[in-house]
Amino acid sequence: MANETPHLEKKVIEAAAALAQAQIKNIRARARQAEAEADKSRLEDELEVAELELAEADLAFATTRVALLKALKTKKDRVPCDDINTEKARVELWAVAASGDPEAILIAARKYGEKAHAYFVDSRERQALDATIADLRERLKVAGEERTAAVRKRGKLRAAVETLNKELGELYDATVESIAFFDLEKALTDAAHELTGTMDERFAYSYVYTPDLPITLPEEVVSSQSPSQAGSH
């Protein structure tokens, strides 16, 4: 029996090492899973805000475009005040001056004044409409740039969430303790029974979830993790 002890001890150590490797992998995966789930929750909140920002950007772009199209149509349909009529009225006023007829002069004067006023009102309205169109074109450009930025922001967040979903799916496989864990745990307990000569005293049991075990990781394992991972155990 004494000659077999080193071999049996080695068997226990090897079984323990195999189980420890699986446990450490599981612990690290659970720590990363917690981080990834927190990151996903944060990104989903940001994505919700980004969706709203994009909707608002779409509305601003559409509203500005509608306003610009209406202004352009107004300019196209507008009947301009003809300067020729004003010039004609002015010539008539100058011509009637020599008639010496006060009534004719006053009629011509009022006619010219009305034509001149109409021309300048029309001119100011045209200038204002042109300024409005120029302003709307600039606002539409800015709205388009903001919409593009909002689309890109949403796209990046969607991609980030999708990446985390994929990683979480992979981590799930690493964190689920299946029959493989039971086999490793059984191998260690069987090796312990064999070492102590109690193979006939084995009894049925089920495996314990790694997070429920009072595991103390070796210093080199702890130091190899990120601060957030090390702090989560």
Tab-separated table of C-alpha atoms in Angstrom:
chain	number	residue	atom	x	y	z
A	1	MET	CA	0.000	0.000	0.000
A	2	ALA	CA	2.851	2.367	0.884
A	3	ASN	CA	4.345	1.885	-2.563
A	4	GLU	CA	1.066	2.919	-4.166
A	5	THR	CA	0.682	6.059	-2.057
A	6	PRO	CA	2.757	8.405	-4.296
A	7	HIS	CA	0.806	7.222	-7.336
A	8	LEU	CA	-2.514	7.719	-5.588
A	9	GLU	CA	-1.475	11.114	-4.279
A	10	LYS	CA	-0.484	12.132	-7.798
A	11	LYS	CA	-3.865	10.942	-9.033
A	12	VAL	CA	-5.616	13.147	-6.447
A	13	ILE	CA	-3.490	16.175	-7.384
A	14	GLU	CA	-4.138	15.648	-11.113
A	15	ALA	CA	-7.887	15.257	-10.543
A	16	ALA	CA	-7.889	18.395	-8.413
A	17	ALA	CA	-5.961	20.299	-11.095
A	18	ALA	CA	-8.448	19.234	-13.776
A	19	LEU	CA	-11.393	20.345	-11.635
A	20	ALA	CA	-9.631	23.593	-10.685
A	21	GLN	CA	-9.011	24.426	-14.347
A	22	ALA	CA	-12.703	24.005	-15.103
A	23	GLN	CA	-13.695	25.997	-12.011
A	24	ILE	CA	-11.370	28.896	-12.843
A	25	LYS	CA	-12.651	28.971	-16.412
A	26	ASN	CA	-16.181	28.975	-15.069
A	27	ILE	CA	-15.472	31.735	-12.557
A	28	ARG	CA	-13.818	33.924	-15.168
A	29	ALA	CA	-16.679	33.339	-17.581
A	30	ARG	CA	-19.235	34.264	-14.909
A	31	ALA	CA	-17.320	37.435	-14.068
A	32	ARG	CA	-17.158	38.440	-17.724
A	33	GLN	CA	-20.823	37.498	-18.120
A	34	ALA	CA	-21.757	39.905	-15.335
A	35	GLU	CA	-19.684	42.651	-16.966
A	36	ALA	CA	-21.158	41.945	-20.395
A	37	GLU	CA	-24.718	41.969	-19.052
A	38	ALA	CA	-24.073	45.313	-17.315
A	39	ASP	CA	-22.538	46.692	-20.518
A	40	LYS	CA	-25.487	45.422	-22.537
A	41	SER	CA	-27.987	47.035	-20.172
A	42	ARG	CA	-26.138	50.352	-20.399
A	43	LEU	CA	-25.878	50.168	-24.193
A	44	GLU	CA	-29.560	49.283	-24.529
A	45	ASP	CA	-30.415	52.401	-22.520
A	46	GLU	CA	-28.147	54.441	-24.805
A	47	LEU	CA	-29.714	52.796	-27.854
A	48	GLU	CA	-33.173	53.775	-26.640
A	49	VAL	CA	-32.019	57.395	-26.410
A	50	ALA	CA	-30.348	57.130	-29.825
A	51	GLU	CA	-33.576	55.832	-31.383
A	52	LEU	CA	-35.420	58.861	-29.996
A	53	GLU	CA	-32.698	61.212	-31.225
A	54	LEU	CA	-32.913	59.688	-34.698
A	55	ALA	CA	-36.708	60.021	-34.730
A	56	GLU	CA	-36.371	63.675	-33.747
A	57	ALA	CA	-33.685	64.182	-36.419
A	58	ASP	CA	-35.952	62.543	-39.026
A	59	LEU	CA	-38.796	64.845	-38.008
A	60	ALA	CA	-36.593	67.963	-38.084
A	61	PHE	CA	-35.245	67.030	-41.524
A	62	ALA	CA	-38.688	66.286	-42.940
A	63	THR	CA	-40.250	69.416	-41.421
A	64	THR	CA	-37.479	71.634	-42.794
A	65	ARG	CA	-37.666	69.999	-46.223
A	66	VAL	CA	-41.432	70.539	-46.388
A	67	ALA	CA	-40.979	74.192	-45.435
A	68	LEU	CA	-38.308	74.636	-48.127
A	69	LEU	CA	-40.434	73.000	-50.814
A	70	LYS	CA	-43.391	75.214	-49.902
A	71	ALA	CA	-41.198	78.346	-50.027
A	72	LEU	CA	-39.815	77.357	-53.426
A	73	LYS	CA	-43.334	76.779	-54.745
A	74	THR	CA	-44.464	80.152	-53.386
A	75	LYS	CA	-41.577	81.819	-55.214
A	76	LYS	CA	-42.374	79.960	-58.427
A	77	ASP	CA	-46.081	80.819	-58.291
A	78	ARG	CA	-45.541	84.423	-57.276
A	79	VAL	CA	-46.513	87.063	-59.846
A	80	PRO	CA	-43.827	89.763	-59.629
A	81	CYS	CA	-44.703	93.412	-59.660
A	82	ASP	CA	-43.625	94.804	-63.036
A	83	ASP	CA	-41.203	97.736	-62.759
A	84	ILE	CA	-42.355	98.836	-66.201
A	85	ASN	CA	-45.736	99.887	-64.747
A	86	THR	CA	-43.974	102.013	-62.141
A	87	GLU	CA	-41.728	103.557	-64.748
A	88	LYS	CA	-44.720	104.243	-67.016
A	89	ALA	CA	-46.615	105.954	-64.178
A	90	ARG	CA	-43.570	108.070	-63.398
A	91	VAL	CA	-43.277	109.169	-67.047
A	92	GLU	CA	-46.977	110.023	-67.119
A	93	LEU	CA	-46.558	112.183	-63.995
A	94	TRP	CA	-43.671	114.049	-65.543
A	95	ALA	CA	-45.580	114.486	-68.787
A	96	VAL	CA	-48.763	115.840	-67.161
A	97	ALA	CA	-46.834	118.480	-65.256
A	98	ALA	CA	-46.857	120.793	-68.310
A	99	SER	CA	-50.632	120.547	-68.646
A	100	GLY	CA	-51.222	122.851	-65.730
A	101	ASP	CA	-54.269	120.749	-64.829
A	102	PRO	CA	-54.175	120.266	-61.041
A	103	GLU	CA	-56.673	117.428	-61.077
A	104	ALA	CA	-54.771	115.488	-63.772
A	105	ILE	CA	-51.487	116.123	-61.961
A	106	LEU	CA	-52.892	114.848	-58.642
A	107	ILE	CA	-54.388	111.758	-60.304
A	108	ALA	CA	-51.022	110.986	-61.955
A	109	ALA	CA	-49.190	111.621	-58.687
A	110	ARG	CA	-51.415	109.244	-56.729
A	111	LYS	CA	-51.124	106.626	-59.470
A	112	TYR	CA	-47.346	106.862	-59.444
A	113	GLY	CA	-47.203	106.724	-55.632
A	114	GLU	CA	-49.351	103.580	-55.562
A	115	LYS	CA	-47.250	101.894	-58.288
A	116	ALA	CA	-43.996	102.824	-56.516
A	117	HIS	CA	-45.316	101.577	-53.177
A	118	ALA	CA	-46.502	98.294	-54.717
A	119	TYR	CA	-43.126	97.779	-56.361
A	120	PHE	CA	-41.167	98.292	-53.139
A	121	VAL	CA	-43.576	96.100	-51.128
A	122	ASP	CA	-43.131	93.373	-53.718
A	123	SER	CA	-39.364	93.874	-53.709
A	124	ARG	CA	-39.156	93.567	-49.915
A	125	GLU	CA	-41.361	90.453	-49.970
A	126	ARG	CA	-39.192	88.857	-52.655
A	127	GLN	CA	-36.042	89.626	-50.694
A	128	ALA	CA	-37.599	88.199	-47.541
A	129	LEU	CA	-38.675	85.056	-49.419
A	130	ASP	CA	-35.195	84.631	-50.884
A	131	ALA	CA	-33.691	85.035	-47.410
A	132	THR	CA	-36.139	82.469	-46.033
A	133	ILE	CA	-35.220	80.015	-48.784
A	134	ALA	CA	-31.506	80.525	-48.146
A	135	ASP	CA	-32.034	79.992	-44.414
A	136	LEU	CA	-34.105	76.859	-45.012
A	137	ARG	CA	-31.445	75.447	-47.337
A	138	GLU	CA	-28.822	75.919	-44.620
A	139	ARG	CA	-31.092	74.456	-41.946
A	140	LEU	CA	-31.830	71.475	-44.196
A	141	LYS	CA	-28.106	70.897	-44.647
A	142	VAL	CA	-27.548	70.963	-40.878
A	143	ALA	CA	-30.590	68.746	-40.277
A	144	GLY	CA	-29.262	66.261	-42.830
A	145	GLU	CA	-25.859	66.169	-41.138
A	146	GLU	CA	-27.488	65.673	-37.726
A	147	ARG	CA	-29.668	62.892	-39.116
A	148	THR	CA	-26.631	61.168	-40.643
A	149	ALA	CA	-24.815	61.412	-37.305
A	150	ALA	CA	-27.869	59.990	-35.513
A	151	VAL	CA	-28.058	57.066	-37.952
A	152	ARG	CA	-24.361	56.303	-37.420
A	153	LYS	CA	-24.704	56.537	-33.640
A	154	ARG	CA	-27.651	54.152	-33.627
A	155	GLY	CA	-25.804	51.779	-35.954
A	156	LYS	CA	-22.741	51.654	-33.701
A	157	LEU	CA	-24.862	51.003	-30.625
A	158	ARG	CA	-26.848	48.285	-32.392
A	159	ALA	CA	-23.607	46.623	-33.489
A	160	ALA	CA	-22.203	46.841	-29.954
A	161	VAL	CA	-25.334	45.252	-28.479
A	162	GLU	CA	-25.263	42.512	-31.110
A	163	THR	CA	-21.597	41.809	-30.320
A	164	LEU	CA	-22.419	41.521	-26.624
A	165	ASN	CA	-25.359	39.226	-27.370
A	166	LYS	CA	-23.010	36.952	-29.309
A	167	GLU	CA	-20.429	37.016	-26.521
A	168	LEU	CA	-23.087	36.310	-23.886
A	169	GLY	CA	-24.225	33.314	-25.909
A	170	GLU	CA	-20.669	31.987	-25.919
A	171	LEU	CA	-20.250	32.747	-22.209
A	172	TYR	CA	-23.449	30.852	-21.443
A	173	ASP	CA	-21.834	27.689	-22.757
A	174	ALA	CA	-18.822	28.313	-20.519
A	175	THR	CA	-20.867	29.057	-17.406
A	176	VAL	CA	-23.344	26.196	-17.611
A	177	GLU	CA	-22.074	23.440	-15.319
A	178	SER	CA	-23.129	20.268	-17.083
A	179	ILE	CA	-22.358	16.603	-16.575
A	180	ALA	CA	-18.724	17.418	-17.363
A	181	PHE	CA	-18.403	19.176	-14.001
A	182	PHE	CA	-19.978	16.235	-12.234
A	183	ASP	CA	-17.483	13.896	-13.883
A	184	LEU	CA	-14.545	16.064	-12.751
A	185	GLU	CA	-15.898	16.320	-9.205
A	186	LYS	CA	-16.527	12.584	-9.100
A	187	ALA	CA	-13.022	11.897	-10.380
A	188	LEU	CA	-11.558	13.909	-7.503
A	189	THR	CA	-13.723	12.317	-4.814
A	190	ASP	CA	-13.033	8.849	-6.244
A	191	ALA	CA	-9.307	9.587	-6.178
A	192	ALA	CA	-9.671	10.681	-2.536
A	193	HIS	CA	-11.547	7.460	-1.700
A	194	GLU	CA	-8.888	5.432	-3.473
A	195	LEU	CA	-6.121	7.227	-1.603
A	196	THR	CA	-7.782	6.603	1.723
A	197	GLY	CA	-8.866	3.070	0.925
A	198	THR	CA	-12.555	3.868	1.191
A	199	MET	CA	-13.727	2.992	-2.307
A	200	ASP	CA	-16.456	0.806	-0.807
A	201	GLU	CA	-17.795	3.759	1.148
A	202	ARG	CA	-18.696	6.000	-1.746
A	203	PHE	CA	-22.251	7.345	-1.846
A	204	ALA	CA	-24.457	9.135	-4.338
A	205	TYR	CA	-24.413	12.927	-4.549
A	206	SER	CA	-25.021	15.719	-7.031
A	207	TYR	CA	-22.573	18.380	-8.089
A	208	VAL	CA	-22.458	21.799	-6.442
A	209	TYR	CA	-22.566	25.031	-8.459
A	210	THR	CA	-19.154	26.675	-8.534
A	211	PRO	CA	-20.451	30.049	-7.219
A	212	ASP	CA	-21.720	28.222	-4.103
A	213	LEU	CA	-18.283	26.832	-3.283
A	214	PRO	CA	-16.026	28.781	-0.858
A	215	ILE	CA	-13.257	28.890	-3.463
A	216	THR	CA	-10.082	30.855	-2.759
A	217	LEU	CA	-8.261	31.487	-6.014
A	218	PRO	CA	-4.453	31.361	-6.100
A	219	GLU	CA	-2.823	34.807	-6.136
A	220	GLU	CA	-1.476	34.327	-9.660
A	221	VAL	CA	-5.011	33.612	-10.900
A	222	VAL	CA	-6.472	36.675	-9.180
A	223	SER	CA	-3.713	38.963	-10.468
A	224	SER	CA	-4.292	37.771	-14.031
A	225	GLN	CA	-7.871	39.053	-13.989
A	226	SER	CA	-9.068	42.573	-14.572
A	227	PRO	CA	-9.830	44.648	-11.442
A	228	SER	CA	-13.571	44.341	-12.070
A	229	GLN	CA	-13.309	40.571	-12.435
A	230	ALA	CA	-11.166	40.130	-9.330
A	231	GLY	CA	-13.549	42.270	-7.308
A	232	SER	CA	-16.579	40.225	-8.319
A	233	HIS	CA	-15.561	37.057	-6.517
